[in-house]
PDB file of C-alpha atoms in Angstrom:
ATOM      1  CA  UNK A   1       0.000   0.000   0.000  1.00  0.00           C
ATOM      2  CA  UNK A   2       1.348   3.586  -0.853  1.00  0.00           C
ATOM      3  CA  UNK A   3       2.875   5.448   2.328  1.00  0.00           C
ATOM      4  CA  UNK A   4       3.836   9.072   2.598  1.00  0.00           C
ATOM      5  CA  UNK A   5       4.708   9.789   6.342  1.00  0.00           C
ATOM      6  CA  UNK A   6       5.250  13.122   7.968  1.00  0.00           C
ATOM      7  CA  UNK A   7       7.168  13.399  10.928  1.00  0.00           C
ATOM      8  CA  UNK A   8       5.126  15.076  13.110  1.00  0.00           C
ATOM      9  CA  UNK A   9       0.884  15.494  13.425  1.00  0.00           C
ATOM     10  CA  UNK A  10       1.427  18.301  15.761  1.00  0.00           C
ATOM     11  CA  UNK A  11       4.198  20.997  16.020  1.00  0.00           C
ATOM     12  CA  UNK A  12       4.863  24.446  18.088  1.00  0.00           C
ATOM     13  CA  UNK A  13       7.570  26.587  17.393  1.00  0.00           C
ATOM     14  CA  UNK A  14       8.548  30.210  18.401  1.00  0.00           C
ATOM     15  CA  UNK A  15       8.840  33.168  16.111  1.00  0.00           C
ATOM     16  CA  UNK A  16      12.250  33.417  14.902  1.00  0.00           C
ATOM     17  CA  UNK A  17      12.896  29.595  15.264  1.00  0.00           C
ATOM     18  CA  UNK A  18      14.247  27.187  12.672  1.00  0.00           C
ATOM     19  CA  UNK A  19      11.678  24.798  11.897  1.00  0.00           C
ATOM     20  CA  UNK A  20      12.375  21.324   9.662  1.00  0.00           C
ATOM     21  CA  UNK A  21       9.236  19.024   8.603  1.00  0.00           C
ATOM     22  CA  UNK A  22      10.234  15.771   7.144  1.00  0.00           C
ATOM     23  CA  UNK A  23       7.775  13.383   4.397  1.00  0.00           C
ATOM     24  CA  UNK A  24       9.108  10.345   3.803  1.00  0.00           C
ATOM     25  CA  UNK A  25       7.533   8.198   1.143  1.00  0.00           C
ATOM     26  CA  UNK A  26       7.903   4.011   0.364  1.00  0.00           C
ATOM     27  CA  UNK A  27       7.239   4.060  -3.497  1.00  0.00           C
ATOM     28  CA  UNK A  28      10.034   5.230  -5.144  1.00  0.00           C
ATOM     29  CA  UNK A  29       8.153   8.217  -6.161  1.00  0.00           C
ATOM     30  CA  UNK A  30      10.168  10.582  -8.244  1.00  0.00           C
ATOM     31  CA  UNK A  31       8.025  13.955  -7.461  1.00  0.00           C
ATOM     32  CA  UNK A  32       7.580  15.106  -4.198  1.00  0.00           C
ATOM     33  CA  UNK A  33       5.740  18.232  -3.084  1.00  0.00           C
ATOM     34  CA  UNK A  34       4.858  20.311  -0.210  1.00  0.00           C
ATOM     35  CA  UNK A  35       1.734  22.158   0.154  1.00  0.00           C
ATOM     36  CA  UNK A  36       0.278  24.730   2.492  1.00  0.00           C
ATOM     37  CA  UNK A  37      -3.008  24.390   3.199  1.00  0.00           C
ATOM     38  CA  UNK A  38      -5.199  27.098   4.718  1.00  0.00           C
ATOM     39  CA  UNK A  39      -9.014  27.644   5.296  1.00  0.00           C
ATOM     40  CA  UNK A  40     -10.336  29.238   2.157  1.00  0.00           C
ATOM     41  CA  UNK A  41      -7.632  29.057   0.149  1.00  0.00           C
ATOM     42  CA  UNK A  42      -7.305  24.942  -0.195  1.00  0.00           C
ATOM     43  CA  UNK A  43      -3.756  24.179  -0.981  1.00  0.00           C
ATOM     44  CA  UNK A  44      -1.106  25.835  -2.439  1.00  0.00           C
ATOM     45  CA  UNK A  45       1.951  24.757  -3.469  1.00  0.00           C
ATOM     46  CA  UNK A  46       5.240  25.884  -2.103  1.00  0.00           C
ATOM     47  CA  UNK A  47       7.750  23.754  -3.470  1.00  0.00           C
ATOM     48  CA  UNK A  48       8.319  20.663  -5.666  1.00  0.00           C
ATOM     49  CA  UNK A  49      10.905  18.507  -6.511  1.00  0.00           C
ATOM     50  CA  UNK A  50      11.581  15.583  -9.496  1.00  0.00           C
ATOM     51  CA  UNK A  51      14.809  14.017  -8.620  1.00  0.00           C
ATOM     52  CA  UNK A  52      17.102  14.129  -5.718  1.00  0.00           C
ATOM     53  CA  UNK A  53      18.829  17.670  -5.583  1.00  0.00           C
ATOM     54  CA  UNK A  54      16.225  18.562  -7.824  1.00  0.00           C
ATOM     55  CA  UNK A  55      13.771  21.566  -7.145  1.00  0.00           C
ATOM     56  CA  UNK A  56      11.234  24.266  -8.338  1.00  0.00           C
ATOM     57  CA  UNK A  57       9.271  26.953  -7.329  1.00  0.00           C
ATOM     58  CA  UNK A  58       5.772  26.518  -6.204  1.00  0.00           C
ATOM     59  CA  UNK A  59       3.044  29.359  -6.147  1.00  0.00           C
ATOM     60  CA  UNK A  60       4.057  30.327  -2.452  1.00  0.00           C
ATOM     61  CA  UNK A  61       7.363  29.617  -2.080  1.00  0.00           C
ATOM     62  CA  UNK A  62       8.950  32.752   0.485  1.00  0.00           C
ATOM     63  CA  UNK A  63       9.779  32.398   3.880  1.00  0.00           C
ATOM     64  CA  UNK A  64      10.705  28.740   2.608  1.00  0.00           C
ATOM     65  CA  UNK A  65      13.131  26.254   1.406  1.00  0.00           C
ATOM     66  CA  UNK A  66      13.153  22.310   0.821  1.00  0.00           C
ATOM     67  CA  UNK A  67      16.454  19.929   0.653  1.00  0.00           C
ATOM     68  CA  UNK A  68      16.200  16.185  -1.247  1.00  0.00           C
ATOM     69  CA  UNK A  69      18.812  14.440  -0.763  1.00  0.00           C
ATOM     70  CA  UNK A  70      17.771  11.022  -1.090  1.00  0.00           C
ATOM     71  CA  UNK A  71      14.809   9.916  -3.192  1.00  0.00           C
ATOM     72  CA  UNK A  72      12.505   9.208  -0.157  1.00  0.00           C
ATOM     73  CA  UNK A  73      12.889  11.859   1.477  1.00  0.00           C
ATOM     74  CA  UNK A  74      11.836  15.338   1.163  1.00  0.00           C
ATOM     75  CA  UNK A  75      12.140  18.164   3.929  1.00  0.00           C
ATOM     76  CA  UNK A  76      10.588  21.268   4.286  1.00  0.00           C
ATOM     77  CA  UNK A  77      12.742  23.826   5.975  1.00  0.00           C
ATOM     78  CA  UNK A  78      11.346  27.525   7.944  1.00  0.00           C
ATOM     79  CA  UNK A  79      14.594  29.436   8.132  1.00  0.00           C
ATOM     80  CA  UNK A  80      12.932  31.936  10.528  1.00  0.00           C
ATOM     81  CA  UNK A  81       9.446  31.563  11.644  1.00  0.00           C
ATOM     82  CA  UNK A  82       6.785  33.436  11.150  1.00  0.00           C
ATOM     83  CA  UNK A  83       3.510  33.750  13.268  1.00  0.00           C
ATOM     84  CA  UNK A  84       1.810  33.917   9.486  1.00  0.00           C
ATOM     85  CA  UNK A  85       3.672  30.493   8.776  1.00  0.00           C
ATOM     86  CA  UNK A  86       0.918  28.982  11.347  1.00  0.00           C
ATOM     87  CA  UNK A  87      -0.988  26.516   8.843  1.00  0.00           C
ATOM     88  CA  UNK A  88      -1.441  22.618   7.935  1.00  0.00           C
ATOM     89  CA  UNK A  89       1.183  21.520   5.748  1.00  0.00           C
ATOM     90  CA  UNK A  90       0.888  18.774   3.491  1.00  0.00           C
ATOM     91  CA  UNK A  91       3.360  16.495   1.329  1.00  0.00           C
ATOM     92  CA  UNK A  92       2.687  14.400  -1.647  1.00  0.00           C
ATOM     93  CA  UNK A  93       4.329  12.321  -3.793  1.00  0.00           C
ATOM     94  CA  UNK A  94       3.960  10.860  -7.233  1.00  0.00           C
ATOM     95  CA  UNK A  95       5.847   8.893 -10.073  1.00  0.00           C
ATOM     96  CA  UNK A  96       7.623  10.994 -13.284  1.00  0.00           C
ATOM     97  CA  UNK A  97       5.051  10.661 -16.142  1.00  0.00           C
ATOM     98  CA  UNK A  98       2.246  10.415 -13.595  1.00  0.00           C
ATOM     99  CA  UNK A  99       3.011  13.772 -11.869  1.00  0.00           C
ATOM    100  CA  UNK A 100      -0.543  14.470 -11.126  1.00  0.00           C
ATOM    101  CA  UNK A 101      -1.540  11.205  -9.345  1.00  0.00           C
ATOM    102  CA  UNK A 102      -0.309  12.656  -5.798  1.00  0.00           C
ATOM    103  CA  UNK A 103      -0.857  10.450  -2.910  1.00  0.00           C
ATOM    104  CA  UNK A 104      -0.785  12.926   0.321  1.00  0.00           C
ATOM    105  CA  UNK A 105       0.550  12.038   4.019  1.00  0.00           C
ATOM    106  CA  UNK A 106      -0.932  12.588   6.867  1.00  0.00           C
ATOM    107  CA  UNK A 107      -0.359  16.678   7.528  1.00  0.00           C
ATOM    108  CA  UNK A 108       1.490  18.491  10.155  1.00  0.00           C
ATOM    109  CA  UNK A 109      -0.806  21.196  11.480  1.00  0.00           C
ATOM    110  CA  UNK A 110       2.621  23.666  12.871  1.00  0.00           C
ATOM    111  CA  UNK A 111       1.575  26.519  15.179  1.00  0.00           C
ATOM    112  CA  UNK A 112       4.260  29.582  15.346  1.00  0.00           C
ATOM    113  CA  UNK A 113       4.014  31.333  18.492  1.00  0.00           C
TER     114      UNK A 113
ATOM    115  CA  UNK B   1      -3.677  30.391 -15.854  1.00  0.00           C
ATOM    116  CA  UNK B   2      -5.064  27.679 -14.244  1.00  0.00           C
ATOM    117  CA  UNK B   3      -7.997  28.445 -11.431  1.00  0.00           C
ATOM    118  CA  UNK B   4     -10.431  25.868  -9.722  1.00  0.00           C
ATOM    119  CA  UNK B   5     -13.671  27.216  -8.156  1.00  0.00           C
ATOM    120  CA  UNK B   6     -15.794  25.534  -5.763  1.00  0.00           C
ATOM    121  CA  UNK B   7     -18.819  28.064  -5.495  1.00  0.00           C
ATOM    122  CA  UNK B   8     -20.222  26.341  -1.749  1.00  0.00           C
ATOM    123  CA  UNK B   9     -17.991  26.750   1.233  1.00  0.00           C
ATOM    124  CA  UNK B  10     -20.369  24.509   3.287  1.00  0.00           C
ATOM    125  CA  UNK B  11     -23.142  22.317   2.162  1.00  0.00           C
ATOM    126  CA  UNK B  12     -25.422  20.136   4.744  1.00  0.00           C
ATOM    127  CA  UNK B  13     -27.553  17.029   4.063  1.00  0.00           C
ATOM    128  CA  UNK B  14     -29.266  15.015   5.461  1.00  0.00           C
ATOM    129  CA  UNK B  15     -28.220  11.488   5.617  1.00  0.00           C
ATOM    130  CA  UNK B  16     -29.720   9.217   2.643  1.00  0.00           C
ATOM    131  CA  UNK B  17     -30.272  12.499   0.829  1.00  0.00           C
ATOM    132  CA  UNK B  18     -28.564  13.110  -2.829  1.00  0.00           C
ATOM    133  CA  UNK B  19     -25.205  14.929  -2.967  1.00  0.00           C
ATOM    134  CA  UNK B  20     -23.810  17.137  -5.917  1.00  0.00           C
ATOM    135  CA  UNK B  21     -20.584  19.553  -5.339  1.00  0.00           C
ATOM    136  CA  UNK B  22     -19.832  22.250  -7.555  1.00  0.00           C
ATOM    137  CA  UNK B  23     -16.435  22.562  -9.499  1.00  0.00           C
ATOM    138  CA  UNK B  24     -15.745  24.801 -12.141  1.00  0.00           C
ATOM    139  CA  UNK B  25     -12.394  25.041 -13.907  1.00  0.00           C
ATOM    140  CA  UNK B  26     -10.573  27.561 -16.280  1.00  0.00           C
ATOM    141  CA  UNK B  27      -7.710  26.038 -18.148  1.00  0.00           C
ATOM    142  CA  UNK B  28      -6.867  26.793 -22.394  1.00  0.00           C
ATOM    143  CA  UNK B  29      -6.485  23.050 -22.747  1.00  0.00           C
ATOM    144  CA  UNK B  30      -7.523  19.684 -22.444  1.00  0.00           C
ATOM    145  CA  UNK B  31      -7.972  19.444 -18.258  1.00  0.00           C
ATOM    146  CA  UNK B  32      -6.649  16.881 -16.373  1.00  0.00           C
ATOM    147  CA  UNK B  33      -9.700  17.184 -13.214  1.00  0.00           C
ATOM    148  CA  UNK B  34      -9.461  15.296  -9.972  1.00  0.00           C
ATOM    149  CA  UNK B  35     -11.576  15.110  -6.376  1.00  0.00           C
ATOM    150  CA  UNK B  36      -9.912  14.563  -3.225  1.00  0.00           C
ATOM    151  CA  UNK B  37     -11.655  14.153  -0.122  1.00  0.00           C
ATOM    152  CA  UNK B  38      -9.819  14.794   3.656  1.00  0.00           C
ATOM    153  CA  UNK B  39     -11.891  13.449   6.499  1.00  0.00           C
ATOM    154  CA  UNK B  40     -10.703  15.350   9.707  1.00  0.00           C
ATOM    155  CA  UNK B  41      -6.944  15.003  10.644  1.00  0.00           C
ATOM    156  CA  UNK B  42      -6.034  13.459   7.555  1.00  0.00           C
ATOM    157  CA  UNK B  43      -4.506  13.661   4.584  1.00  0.00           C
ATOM    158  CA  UNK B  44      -6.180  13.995   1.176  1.00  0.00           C
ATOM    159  CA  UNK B  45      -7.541  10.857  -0.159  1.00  0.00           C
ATOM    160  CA  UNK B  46      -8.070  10.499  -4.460  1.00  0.00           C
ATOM    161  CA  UNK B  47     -12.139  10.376  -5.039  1.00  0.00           C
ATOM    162  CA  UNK B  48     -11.509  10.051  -8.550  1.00  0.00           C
ATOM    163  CA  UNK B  49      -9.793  11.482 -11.655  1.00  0.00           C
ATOM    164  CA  UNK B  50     -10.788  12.124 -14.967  1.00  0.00           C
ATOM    165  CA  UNK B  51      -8.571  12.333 -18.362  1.00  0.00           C
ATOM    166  CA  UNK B  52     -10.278  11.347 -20.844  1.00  0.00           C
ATOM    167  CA  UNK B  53     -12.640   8.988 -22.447  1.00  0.00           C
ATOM    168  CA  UNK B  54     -15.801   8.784 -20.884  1.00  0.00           C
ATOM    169  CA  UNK B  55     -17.082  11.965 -19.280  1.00  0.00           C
ATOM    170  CA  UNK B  56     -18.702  10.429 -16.329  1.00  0.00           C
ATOM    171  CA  UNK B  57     -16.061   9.168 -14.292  1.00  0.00           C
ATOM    172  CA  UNK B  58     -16.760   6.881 -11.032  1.00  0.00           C
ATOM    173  CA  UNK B  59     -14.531   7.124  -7.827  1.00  0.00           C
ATOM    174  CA  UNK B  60     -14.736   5.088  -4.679  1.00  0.00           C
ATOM    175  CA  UNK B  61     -17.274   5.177  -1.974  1.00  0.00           C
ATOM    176  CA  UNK B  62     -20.004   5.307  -4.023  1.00  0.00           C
ATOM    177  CA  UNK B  63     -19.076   8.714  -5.996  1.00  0.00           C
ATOM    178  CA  UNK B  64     -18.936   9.759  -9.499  1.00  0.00           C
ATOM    179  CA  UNK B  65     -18.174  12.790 -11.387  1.00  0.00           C
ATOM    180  CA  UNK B  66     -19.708  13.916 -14.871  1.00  0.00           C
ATOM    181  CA  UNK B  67     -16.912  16.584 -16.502  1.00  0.00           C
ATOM    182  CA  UNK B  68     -18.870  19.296 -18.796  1.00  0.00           C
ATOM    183  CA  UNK B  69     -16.406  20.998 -21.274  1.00  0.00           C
ATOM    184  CA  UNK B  70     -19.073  22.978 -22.310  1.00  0.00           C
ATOM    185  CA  UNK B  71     -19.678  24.290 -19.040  1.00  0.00           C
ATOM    186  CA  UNK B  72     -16.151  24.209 -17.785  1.00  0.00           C
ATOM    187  CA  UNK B  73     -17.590  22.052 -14.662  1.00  0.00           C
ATOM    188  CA  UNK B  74     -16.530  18.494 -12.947  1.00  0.00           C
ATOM    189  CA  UNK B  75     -19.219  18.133 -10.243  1.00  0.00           C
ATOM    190  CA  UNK B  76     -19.643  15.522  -7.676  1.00  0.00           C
ATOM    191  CA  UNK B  77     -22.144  13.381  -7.031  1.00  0.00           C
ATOM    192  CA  UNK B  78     -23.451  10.883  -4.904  1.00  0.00           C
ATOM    193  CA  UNK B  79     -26.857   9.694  -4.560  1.00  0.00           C
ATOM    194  CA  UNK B  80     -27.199   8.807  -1.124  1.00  0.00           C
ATOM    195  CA  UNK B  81     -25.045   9.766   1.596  1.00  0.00           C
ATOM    196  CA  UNK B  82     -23.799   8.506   4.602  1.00  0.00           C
ATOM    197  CA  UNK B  83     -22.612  10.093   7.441  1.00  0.00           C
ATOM    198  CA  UNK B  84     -19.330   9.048   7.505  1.00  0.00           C
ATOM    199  CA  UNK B  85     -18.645  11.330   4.193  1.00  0.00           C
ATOM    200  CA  UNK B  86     -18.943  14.158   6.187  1.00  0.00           C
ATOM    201  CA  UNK B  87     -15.598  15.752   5.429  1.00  0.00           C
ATOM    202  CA  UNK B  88     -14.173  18.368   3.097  1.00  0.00           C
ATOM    203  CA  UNK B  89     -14.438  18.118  -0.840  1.00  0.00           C
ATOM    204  CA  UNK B  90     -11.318  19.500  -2.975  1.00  0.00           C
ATOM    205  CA  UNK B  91     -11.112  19.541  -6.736  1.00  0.00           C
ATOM    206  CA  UNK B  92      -8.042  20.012  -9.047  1.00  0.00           C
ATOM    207  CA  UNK B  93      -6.860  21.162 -12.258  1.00  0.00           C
ATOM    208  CA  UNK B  94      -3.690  19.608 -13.879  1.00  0.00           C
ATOM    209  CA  UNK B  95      -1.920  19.792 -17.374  1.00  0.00           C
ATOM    210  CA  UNK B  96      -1.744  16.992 -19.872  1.00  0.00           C
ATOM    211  CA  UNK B  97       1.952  15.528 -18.876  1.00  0.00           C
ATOM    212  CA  UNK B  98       2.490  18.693 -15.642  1.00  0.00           C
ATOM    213  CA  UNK B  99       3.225  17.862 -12.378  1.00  0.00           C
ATOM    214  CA  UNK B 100       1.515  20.610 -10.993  1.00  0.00           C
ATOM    215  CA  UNK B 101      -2.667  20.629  -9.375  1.00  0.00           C
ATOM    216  CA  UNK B 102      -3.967  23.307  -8.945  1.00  0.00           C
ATOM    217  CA  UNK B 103      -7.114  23.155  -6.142  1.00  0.00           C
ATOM    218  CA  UNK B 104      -9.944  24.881  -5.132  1.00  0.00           C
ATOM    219  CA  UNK B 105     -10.391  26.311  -2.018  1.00  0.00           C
ATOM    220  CA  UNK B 106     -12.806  23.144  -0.245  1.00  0.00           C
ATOM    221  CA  UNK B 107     -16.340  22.008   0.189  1.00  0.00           C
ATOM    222  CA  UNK B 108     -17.138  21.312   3.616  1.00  0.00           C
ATOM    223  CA  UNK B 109     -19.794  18.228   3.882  1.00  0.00           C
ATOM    224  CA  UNK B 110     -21.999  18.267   7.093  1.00  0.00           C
ATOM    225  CA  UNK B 111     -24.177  15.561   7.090  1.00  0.00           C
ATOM    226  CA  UNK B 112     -27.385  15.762   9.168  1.00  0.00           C
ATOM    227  CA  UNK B 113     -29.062  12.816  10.649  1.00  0.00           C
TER     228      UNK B 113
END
């Protein structure tokens, strides 16, 4: 069965703090993505990437960056957070040629204080 | 540009009653259309998809999906729901051979007993 796992359910942080979320997925997936997702709005995109060491711009993508280095892995990194950064975030994975059959973890609702 | 709309923030029925969600795309192209459903605390799930072929398209858990290119629409359906689909409804927009959805911003599903 397809499995995209994110480290945490549940996260506080303080303004100003570093802040790493983790998706790991067990399909060999090529793509991964992060999303933001926010009442309203659905979800946007912040980053993506196709191969390991590999990434692009989302729609949303300040105030963030994103490091792959192995293909199961995918992290989403706050360099400084923001009380604004408070949101569910969401990763998904798919396979190259396939790019829009994403299969989504879990979430990780993150709080900034 | 590629935009999704989902016209109802919240719809409630009543349980047994007939469903339909709104979704109305704008895309130049042939659309690649998708529903995804979250049930609280969890990730997105994959309704269904539609591609092409046959316009009405039929998911799991009982839903289908009829896309309209006249219209521009991909609306849900289901004729008689339970109360475990109350959740929230999401559809997407994605390019022929992209990698990228684009969503709407969420139907919430109460379902009334």
């Amino acid at each position: 069965d397809v499995k995209v796992t994110q480290s945490s359910r549940y996260l506080v942080k303080r303004t100003g703090e570093k802040v790493f979320l983790e998706c790991v997925q067990d399909m060999d997936h090529e793509n991964m993505f992060w999303y933001r997702q926010d009442p309203g709005l659905g979800l946007r995109l912040i980053y993506f990437s196709y191969d390991v060491k590999m990434k692009e711009k989302g729609d949303i993508p300040e105030g963030y960056s994103v490091s792959r280095e192995k293909k199961e892995r995918f992290s989403l990194i706050l360099e400084s957070a923001s009380t604004n950064q408070t949101s569910m975030y969401l990763c998904a994975s798919s396979l190259v040629g396939r790019g829009l059959e994403q299969f989504f973890g879990p979430g990780t609702r993150l709080t900034v204080l | 540009a590629q935009s999704v709309t989902q016209p109802d923030i919240h719809i409630t029925v009543s349980e047994g009653a007939s469903l339909e969600l709104r979704c109305n795309y704008s895309y130049g192209a042939t659309p690649y259309l998708f529903w995804y459903v979250q049930s609280p605390g969890q990730g997105l799930q994959l309704l269904l998809k539609y591609f092409s072929g046959d316009t009405l398209v039929q998911g799991i858990k009982g839903f289908e999906a009829e896309f309209k290119r006249s219209q521009s629409s991909f609306n849900l359906r289901k004729p008689s729901v339970h109360w475990s689909d109350a959740a929230e409804y999401f559809c997407a927009v994605g390019a022929e051979y992209g990698n990228k959805l684009v969503f709407g911003a969420g139907t919430i599903l109460r379902v009334k007993s």
